PDB file of C-alpha atoms and ligand atoms in Angstrom:
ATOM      1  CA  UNK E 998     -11.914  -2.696  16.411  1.00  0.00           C
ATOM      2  CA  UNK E 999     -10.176   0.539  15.775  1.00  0.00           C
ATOM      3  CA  UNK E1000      -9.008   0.837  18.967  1.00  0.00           C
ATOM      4  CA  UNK E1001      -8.079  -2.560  19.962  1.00  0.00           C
ATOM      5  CA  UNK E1002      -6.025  -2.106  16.629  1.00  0.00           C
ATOM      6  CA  UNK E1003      -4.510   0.865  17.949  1.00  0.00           C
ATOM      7  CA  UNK E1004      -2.888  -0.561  21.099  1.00  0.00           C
ATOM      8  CA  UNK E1005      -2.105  -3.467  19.547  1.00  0.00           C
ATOM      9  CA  UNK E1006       0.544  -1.164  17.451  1.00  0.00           C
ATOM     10  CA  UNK E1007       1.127   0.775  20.733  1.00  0.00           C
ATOM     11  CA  UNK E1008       2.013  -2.234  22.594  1.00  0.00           C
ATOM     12  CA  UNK E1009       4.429  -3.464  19.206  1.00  0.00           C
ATOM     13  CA  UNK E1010       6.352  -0.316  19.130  1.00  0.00           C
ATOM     14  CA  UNK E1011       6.822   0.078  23.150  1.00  0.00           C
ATOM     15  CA  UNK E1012       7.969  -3.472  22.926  1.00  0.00           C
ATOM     16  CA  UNK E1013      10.097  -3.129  19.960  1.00  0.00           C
ATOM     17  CA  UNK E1014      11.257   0.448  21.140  1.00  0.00           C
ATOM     18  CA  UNK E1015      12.056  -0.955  24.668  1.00  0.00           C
ATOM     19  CA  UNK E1016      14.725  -3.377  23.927  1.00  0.00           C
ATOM     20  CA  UNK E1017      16.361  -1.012  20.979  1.00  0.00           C
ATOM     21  CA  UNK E1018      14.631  -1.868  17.837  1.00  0.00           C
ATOM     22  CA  UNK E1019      12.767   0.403  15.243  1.00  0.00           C
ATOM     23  CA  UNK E1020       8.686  -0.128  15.792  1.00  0.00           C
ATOM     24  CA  UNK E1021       8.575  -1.036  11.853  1.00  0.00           C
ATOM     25  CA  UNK E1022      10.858  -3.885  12.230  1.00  0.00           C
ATOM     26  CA  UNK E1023       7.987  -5.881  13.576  1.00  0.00           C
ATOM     27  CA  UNK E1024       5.069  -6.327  11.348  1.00  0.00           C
ATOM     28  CA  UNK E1025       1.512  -7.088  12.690  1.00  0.00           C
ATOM     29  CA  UNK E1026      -0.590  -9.679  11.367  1.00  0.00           C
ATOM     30  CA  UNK E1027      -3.506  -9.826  12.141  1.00  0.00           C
ATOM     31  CA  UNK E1028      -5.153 -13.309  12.431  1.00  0.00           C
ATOM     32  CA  UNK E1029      -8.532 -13.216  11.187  1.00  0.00           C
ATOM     33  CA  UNK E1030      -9.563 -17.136  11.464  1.00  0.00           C
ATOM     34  CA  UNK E1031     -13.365 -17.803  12.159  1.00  0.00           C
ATOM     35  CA  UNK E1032     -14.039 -14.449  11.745  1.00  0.00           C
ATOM     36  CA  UNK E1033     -16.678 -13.279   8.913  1.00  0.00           C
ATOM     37  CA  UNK E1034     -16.072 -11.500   5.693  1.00  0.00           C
ATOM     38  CA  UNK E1035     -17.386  -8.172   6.985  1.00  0.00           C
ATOM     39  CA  UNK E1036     -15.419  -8.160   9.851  1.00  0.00           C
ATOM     40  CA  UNK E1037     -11.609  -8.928   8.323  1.00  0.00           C
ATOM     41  CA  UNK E1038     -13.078  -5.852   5.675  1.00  0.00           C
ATOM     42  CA  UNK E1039     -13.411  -3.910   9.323  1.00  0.00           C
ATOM     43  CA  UNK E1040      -9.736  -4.577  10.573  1.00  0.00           C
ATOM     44  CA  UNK E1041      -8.248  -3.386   7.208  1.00  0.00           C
ATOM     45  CA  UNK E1042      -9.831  -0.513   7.305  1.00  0.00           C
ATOM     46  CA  UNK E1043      -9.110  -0.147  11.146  1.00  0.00           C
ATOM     47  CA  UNK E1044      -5.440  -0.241   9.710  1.00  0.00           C
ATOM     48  CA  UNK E1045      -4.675  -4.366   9.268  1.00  0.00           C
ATOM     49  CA  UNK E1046      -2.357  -4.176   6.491  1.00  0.00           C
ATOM     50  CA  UNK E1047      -1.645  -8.094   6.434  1.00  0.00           C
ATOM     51  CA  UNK E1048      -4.225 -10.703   7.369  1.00  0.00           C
ATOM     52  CA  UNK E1049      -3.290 -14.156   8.812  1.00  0.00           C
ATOM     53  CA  UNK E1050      -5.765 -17.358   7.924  1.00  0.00           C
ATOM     54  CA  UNK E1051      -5.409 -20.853   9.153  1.00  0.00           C
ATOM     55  CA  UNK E1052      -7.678 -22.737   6.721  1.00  0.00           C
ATOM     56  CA  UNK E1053      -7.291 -22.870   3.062  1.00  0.00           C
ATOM     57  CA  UNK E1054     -11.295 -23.114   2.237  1.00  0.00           C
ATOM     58  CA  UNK E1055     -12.087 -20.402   4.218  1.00  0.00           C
ATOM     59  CA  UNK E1056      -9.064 -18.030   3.161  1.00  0.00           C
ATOM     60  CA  UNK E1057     -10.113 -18.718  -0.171  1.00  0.00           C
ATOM     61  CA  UNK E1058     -13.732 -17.290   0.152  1.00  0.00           C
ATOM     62  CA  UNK E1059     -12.735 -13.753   2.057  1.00  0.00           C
ATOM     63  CA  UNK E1060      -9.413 -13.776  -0.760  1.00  0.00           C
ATOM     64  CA  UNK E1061     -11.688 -13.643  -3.372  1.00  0.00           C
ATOM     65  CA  UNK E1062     -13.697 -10.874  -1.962  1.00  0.00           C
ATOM     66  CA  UNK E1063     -11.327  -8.942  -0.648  1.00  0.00           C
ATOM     67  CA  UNK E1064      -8.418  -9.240  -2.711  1.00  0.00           C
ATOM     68  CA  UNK E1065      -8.797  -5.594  -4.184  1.00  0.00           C
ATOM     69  CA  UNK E1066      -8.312  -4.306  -0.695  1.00  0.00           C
ATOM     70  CA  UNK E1067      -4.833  -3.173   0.507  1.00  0.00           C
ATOM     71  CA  UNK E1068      -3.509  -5.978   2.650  1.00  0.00           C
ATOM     72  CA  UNK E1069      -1.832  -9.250   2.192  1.00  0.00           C
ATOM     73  CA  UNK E1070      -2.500 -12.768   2.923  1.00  0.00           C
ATOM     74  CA  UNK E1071      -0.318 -14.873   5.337  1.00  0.00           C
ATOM     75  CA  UNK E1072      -0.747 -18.719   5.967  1.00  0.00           C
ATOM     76  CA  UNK E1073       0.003 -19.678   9.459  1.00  0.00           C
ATOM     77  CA  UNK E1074      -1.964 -22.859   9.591  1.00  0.00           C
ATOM     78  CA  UNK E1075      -1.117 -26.215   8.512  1.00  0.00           C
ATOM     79  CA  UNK E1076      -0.940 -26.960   4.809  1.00  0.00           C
ATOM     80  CA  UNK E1077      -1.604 -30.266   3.480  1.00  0.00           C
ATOM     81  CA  UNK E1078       0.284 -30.695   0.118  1.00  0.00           C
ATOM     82  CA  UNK E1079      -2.860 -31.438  -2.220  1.00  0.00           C
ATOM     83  CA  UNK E1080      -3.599 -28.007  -1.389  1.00  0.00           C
ATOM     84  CA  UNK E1081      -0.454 -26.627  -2.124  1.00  0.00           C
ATOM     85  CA  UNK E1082      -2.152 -25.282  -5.947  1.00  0.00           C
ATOM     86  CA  UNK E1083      -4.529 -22.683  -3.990  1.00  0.00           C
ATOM     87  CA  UNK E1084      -2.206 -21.630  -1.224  1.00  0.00           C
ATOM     88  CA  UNK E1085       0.347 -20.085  -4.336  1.00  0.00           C
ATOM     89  CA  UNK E1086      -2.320 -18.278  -5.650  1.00  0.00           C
ATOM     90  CA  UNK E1087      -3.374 -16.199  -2.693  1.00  0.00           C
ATOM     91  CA  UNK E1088      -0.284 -16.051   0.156  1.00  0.00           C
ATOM     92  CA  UNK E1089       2.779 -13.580  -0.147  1.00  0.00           C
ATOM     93  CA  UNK E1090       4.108 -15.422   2.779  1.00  0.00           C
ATOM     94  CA  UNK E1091       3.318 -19.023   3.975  1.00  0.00           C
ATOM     95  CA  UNK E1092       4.274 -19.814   7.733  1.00  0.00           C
ATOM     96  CA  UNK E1093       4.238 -23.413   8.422  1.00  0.00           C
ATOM     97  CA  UNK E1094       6.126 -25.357   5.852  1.00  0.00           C
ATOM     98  CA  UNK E1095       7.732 -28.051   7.651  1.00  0.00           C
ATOM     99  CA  UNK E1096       8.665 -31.016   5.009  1.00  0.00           C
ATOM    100  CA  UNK E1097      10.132 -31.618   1.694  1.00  0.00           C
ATOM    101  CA  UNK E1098       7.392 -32.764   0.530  1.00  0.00           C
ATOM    102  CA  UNK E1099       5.151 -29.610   1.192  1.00  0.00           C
ATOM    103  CA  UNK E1100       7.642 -27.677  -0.346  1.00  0.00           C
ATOM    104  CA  UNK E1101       7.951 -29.841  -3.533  1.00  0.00           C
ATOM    105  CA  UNK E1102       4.418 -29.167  -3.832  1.00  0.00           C
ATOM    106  CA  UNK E1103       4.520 -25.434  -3.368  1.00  0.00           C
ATOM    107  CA  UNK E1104       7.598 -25.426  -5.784  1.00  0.00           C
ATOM    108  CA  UNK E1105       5.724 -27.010  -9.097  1.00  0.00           C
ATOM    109  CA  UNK E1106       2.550 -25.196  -8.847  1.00  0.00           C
ATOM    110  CA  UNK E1107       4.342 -22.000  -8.079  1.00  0.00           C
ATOM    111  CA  UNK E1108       6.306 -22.657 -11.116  1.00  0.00           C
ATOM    112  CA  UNK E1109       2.673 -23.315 -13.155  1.00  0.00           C
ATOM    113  CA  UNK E1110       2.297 -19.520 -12.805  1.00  0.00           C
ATOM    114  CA  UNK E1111       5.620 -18.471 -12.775  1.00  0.00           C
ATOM    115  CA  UNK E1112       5.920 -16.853  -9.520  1.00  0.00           C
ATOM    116  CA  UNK E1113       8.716 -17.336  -6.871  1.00  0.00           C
ATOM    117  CA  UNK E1114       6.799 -18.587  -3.408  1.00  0.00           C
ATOM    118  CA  UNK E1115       7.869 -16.902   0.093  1.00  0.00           C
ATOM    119  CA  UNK E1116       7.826 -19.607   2.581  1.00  0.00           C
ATOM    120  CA  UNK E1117       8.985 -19.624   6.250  1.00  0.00           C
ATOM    121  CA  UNK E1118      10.010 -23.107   7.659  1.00  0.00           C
ATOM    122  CA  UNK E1119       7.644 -24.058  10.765  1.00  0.00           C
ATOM    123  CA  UNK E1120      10.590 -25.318  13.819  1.00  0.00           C
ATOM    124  CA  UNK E1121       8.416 -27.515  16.716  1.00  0.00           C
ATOM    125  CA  UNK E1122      10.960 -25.960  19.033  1.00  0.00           C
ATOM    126  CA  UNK E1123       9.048 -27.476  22.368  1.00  0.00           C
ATOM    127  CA  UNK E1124       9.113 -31.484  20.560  1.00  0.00           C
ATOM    128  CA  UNK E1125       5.648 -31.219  21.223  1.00  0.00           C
ATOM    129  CA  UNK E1126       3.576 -33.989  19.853  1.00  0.00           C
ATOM    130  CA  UNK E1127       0.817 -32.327  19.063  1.00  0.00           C
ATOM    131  CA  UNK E1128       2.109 -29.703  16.788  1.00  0.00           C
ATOM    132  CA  UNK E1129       3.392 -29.553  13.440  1.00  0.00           C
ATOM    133  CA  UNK E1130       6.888 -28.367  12.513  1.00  0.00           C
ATOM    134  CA  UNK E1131      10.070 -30.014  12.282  1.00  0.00           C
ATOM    135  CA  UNK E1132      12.466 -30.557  14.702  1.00  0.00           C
ATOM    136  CA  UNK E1133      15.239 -28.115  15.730  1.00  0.00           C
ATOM    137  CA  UNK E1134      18.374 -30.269  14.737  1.00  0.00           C
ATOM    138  CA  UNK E1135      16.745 -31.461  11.348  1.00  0.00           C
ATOM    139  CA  UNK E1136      16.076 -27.678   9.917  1.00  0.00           C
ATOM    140  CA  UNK E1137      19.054 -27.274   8.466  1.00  0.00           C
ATOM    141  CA  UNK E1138      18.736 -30.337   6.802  1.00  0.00           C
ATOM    142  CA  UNK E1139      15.749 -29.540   5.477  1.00  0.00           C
ATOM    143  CA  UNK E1140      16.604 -25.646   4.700  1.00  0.00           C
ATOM    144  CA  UNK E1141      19.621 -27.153   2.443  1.00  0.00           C
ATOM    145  CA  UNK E1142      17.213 -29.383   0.198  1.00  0.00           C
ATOM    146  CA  UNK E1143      14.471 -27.102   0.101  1.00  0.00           C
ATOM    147  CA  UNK E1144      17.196 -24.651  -1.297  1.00  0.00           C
ATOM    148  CA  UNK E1145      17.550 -26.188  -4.769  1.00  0.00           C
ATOM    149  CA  UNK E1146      13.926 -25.599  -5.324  1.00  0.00           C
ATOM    150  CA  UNK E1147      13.750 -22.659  -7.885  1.00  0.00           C
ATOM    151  CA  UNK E1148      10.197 -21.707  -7.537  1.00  0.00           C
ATOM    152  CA  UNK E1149      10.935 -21.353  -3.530  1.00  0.00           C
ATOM    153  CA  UNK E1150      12.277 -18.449  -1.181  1.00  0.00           C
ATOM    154  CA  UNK E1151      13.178 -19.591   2.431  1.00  0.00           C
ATOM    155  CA  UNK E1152      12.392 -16.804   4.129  1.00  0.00           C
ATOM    156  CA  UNK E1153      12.955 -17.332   7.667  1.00  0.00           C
ATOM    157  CA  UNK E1154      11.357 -19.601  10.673  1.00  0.00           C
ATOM    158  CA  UNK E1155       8.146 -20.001  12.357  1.00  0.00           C
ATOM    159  CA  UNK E1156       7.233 -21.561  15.911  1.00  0.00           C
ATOM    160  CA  UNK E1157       4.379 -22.217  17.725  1.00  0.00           C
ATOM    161  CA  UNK E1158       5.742 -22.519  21.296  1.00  0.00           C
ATOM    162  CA  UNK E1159       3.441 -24.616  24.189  1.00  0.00           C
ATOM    163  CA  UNK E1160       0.648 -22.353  25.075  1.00  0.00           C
ATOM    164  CA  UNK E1161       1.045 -21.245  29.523  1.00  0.00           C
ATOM    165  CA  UNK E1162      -0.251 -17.584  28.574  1.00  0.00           C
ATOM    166  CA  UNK E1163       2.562 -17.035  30.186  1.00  0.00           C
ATOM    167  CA  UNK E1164       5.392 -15.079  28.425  1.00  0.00           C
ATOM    168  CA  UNK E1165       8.419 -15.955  30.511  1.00  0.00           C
ATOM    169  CA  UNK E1166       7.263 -19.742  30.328  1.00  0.00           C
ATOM    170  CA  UNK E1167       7.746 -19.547  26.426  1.00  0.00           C
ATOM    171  CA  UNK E1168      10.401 -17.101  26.371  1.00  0.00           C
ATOM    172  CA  UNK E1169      13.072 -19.501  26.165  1.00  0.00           C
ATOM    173  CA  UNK E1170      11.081 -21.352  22.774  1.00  0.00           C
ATOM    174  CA  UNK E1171      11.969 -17.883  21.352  1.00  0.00           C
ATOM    175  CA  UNK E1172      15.253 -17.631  21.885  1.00  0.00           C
ATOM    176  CA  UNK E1173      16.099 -21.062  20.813  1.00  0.00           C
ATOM    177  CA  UNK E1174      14.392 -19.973  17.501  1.00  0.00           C
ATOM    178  CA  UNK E1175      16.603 -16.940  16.941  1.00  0.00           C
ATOM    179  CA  UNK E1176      19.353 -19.187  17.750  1.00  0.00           C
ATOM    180  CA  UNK E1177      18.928 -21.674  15.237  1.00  0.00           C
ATOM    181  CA  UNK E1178      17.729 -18.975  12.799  1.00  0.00           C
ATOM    182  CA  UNK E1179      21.779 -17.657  13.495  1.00  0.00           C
ATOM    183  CA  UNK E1180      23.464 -20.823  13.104  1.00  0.00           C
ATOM    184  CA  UNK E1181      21.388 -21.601   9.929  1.00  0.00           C
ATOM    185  CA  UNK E1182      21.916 -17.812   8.922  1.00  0.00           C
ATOM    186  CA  UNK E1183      26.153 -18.635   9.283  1.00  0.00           C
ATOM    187  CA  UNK E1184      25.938 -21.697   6.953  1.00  0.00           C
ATOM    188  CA  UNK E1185      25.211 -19.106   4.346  1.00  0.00           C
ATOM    189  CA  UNK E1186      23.536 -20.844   2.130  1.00  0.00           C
ATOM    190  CA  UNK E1187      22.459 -19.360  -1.594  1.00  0.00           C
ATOM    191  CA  UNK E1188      18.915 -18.788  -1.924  1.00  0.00           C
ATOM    192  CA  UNK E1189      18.092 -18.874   1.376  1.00  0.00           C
ATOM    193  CA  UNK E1190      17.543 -15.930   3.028  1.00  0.00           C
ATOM    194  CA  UNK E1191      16.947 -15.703   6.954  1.00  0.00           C
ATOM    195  CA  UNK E1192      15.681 -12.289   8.072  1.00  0.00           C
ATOM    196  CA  UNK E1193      11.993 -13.451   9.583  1.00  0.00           C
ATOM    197  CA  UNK E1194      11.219 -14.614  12.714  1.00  0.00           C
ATOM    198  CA  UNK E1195       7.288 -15.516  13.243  1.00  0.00           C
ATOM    199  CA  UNK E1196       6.683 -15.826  16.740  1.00  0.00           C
ATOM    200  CA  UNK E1197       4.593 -14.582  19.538  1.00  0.00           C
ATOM    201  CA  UNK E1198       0.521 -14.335  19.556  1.00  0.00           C
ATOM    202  CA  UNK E1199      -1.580 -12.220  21.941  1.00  0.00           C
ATOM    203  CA  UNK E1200      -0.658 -13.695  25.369  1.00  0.00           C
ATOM    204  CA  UNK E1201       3.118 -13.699  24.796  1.00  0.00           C
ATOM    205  CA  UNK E1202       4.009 -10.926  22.197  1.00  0.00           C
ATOM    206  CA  UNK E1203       6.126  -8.626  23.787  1.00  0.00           C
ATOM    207  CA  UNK E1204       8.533 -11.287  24.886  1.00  0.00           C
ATOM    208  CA  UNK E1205       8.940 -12.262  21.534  1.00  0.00           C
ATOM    209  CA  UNK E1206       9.440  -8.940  19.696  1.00  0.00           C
ATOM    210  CA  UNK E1207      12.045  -9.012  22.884  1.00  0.00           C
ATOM    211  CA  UNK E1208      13.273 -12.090  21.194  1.00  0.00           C
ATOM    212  CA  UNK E1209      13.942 -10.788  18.058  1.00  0.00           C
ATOM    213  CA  UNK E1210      10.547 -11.564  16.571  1.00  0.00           C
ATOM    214  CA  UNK E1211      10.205  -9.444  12.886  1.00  0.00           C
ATOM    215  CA  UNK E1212       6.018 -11.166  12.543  1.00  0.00           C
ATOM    216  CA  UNK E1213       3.927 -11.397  15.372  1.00  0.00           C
ATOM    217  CA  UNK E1214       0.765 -13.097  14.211  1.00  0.00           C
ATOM    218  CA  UNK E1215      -2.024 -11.684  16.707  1.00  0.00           C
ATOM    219  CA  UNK E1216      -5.855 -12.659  16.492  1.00  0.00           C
ATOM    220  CA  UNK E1217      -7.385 -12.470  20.229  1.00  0.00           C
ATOM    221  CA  UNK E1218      -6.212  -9.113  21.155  1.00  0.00           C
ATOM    222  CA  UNK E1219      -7.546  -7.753  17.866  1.00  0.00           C
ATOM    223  CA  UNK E1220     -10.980  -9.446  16.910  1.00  0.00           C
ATOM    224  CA  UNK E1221     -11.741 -10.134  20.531  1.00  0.00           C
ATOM    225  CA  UNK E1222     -12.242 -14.131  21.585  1.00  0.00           C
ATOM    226  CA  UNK E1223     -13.030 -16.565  19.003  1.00  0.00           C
ATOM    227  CA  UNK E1224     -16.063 -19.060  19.260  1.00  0.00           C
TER     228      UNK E1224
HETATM  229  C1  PLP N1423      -4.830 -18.583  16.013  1.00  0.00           C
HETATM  230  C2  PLP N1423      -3.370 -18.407  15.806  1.00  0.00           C
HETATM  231  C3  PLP N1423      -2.702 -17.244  16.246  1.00  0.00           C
HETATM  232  C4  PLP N1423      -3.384 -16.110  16.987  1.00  0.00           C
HETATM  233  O1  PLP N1423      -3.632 -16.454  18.316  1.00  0.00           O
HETATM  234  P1  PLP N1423      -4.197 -15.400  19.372  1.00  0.00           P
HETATM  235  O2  PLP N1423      -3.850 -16.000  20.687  1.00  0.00           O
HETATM  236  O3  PLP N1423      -5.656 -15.281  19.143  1.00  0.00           O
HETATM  237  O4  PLP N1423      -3.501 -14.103  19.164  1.00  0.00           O
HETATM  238  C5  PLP N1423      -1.363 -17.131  15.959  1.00  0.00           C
HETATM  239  N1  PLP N1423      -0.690 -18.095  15.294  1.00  0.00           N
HETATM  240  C6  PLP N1423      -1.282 -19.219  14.878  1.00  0.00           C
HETATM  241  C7  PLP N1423      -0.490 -20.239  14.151  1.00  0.00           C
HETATM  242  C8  PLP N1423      -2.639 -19.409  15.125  1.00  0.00           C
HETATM  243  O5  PLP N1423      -3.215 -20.554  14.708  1.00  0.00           O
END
């Protein structure tokens, strides 16, 4: 695990370094999904300093184990408002908001223990069917409402572009989300803030650091396969 860890950073830094940005611009996080209790404990102390989890009920069991230990929580899955309660309680940063109504959600329970909620807004860049997110040309729609929500920080945008394993097929996914995260950034809109860009997993990372991606949100190359 340590190693794999290791040259997951390497591989970060040569990307980040290679096209002219700082290594720590990009943070890791390290998607633990499926994996066991013992094992997420393993990759932070191989170094995982934020952990990404897809499913609230199983977040919730390692969180409240684990919490003591130095790393943060990330959501990257999909959030179903009715759990929108739990997910304030245990995520610095949740990834996939993609509706009002989600964020409504987030907004009143975040409010129920007065803490301001770090969201990213989840763009289906690809119009796949399949996946979650909103659409390109209704984000800034949505950005502008979800702005009025006090209890809410728009962080930034997340995509999940169509899986090839093949960096240069979903290269152009990225860049359409750093565009959009510019023309949304000009609008300059208070309370909205639009400095993260989540994109790239282990088969297509380096293109999106190349991108401009600030989270990559790796599980494979880390943890090994999933079953
Ligand atoms: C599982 C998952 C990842 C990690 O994928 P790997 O290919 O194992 O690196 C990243 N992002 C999301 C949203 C995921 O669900």
């Amino acid at each position: 695990m340590k190693k794999r860890m290791e040259r997951v950073k390497e591989r970060i830094a040569k990307a980040a370094e290679g096209c002219g940005r700082s290594a720590d611009s990009v943070r890791l996080v390290a998607v633990s999904k499926t994996m066991p209790m013992e094992v997420v404990r393993e990759a932070i102390d191989a170094g995982a300093t934020v952990l990404g989890e897809n499913y609230i009920q199983e977040a919730r069991e390692k969180f409240n184990a684990l919490a003591s230990l130095p790393a943060a929580w990330h959501f990257i899955g999909h959030l179903q408002s009715n759990k929108a309660k739990y997910a304030v309680r245990m995520f610095d940063l949740i990834h996939s908001v993609d509706s009002l109504k989600l964020a409504t959600a987030l907004d009143r329970y975040a409010e129920k223990i007065d803490r301001v909620q770090p969201i990213l807004i989840q763009v289906n860049v690809a119009r796949e069917d399949s996946k979650s997110g909103i659409y390109p040309e209704d984000t800034l729609a949505l950005v502008k409402s979800i702005a009025s929500l006090k209890n809410i920080l728009v962080r930034g945008l997340m995509t999940i572009p169509p899986y090839f394993n093949a960096p240069e097929e979903v290269r152009p996914f990225f860049a359409a989300l750093r565009e959009l995260r510019e023309r949304i950034k000009d609008e300059a809109i208070a309370n909205i803030h639009m400095d993260e860009l989540s994109m790239g997993m282990t088969g297509d990372f380096e293109a999106a650091i190349e991108e401009g991606a600030t989270l990559v949100r790796i599980g494979t190359a880390i943890f090994g396969e999933r079953h």
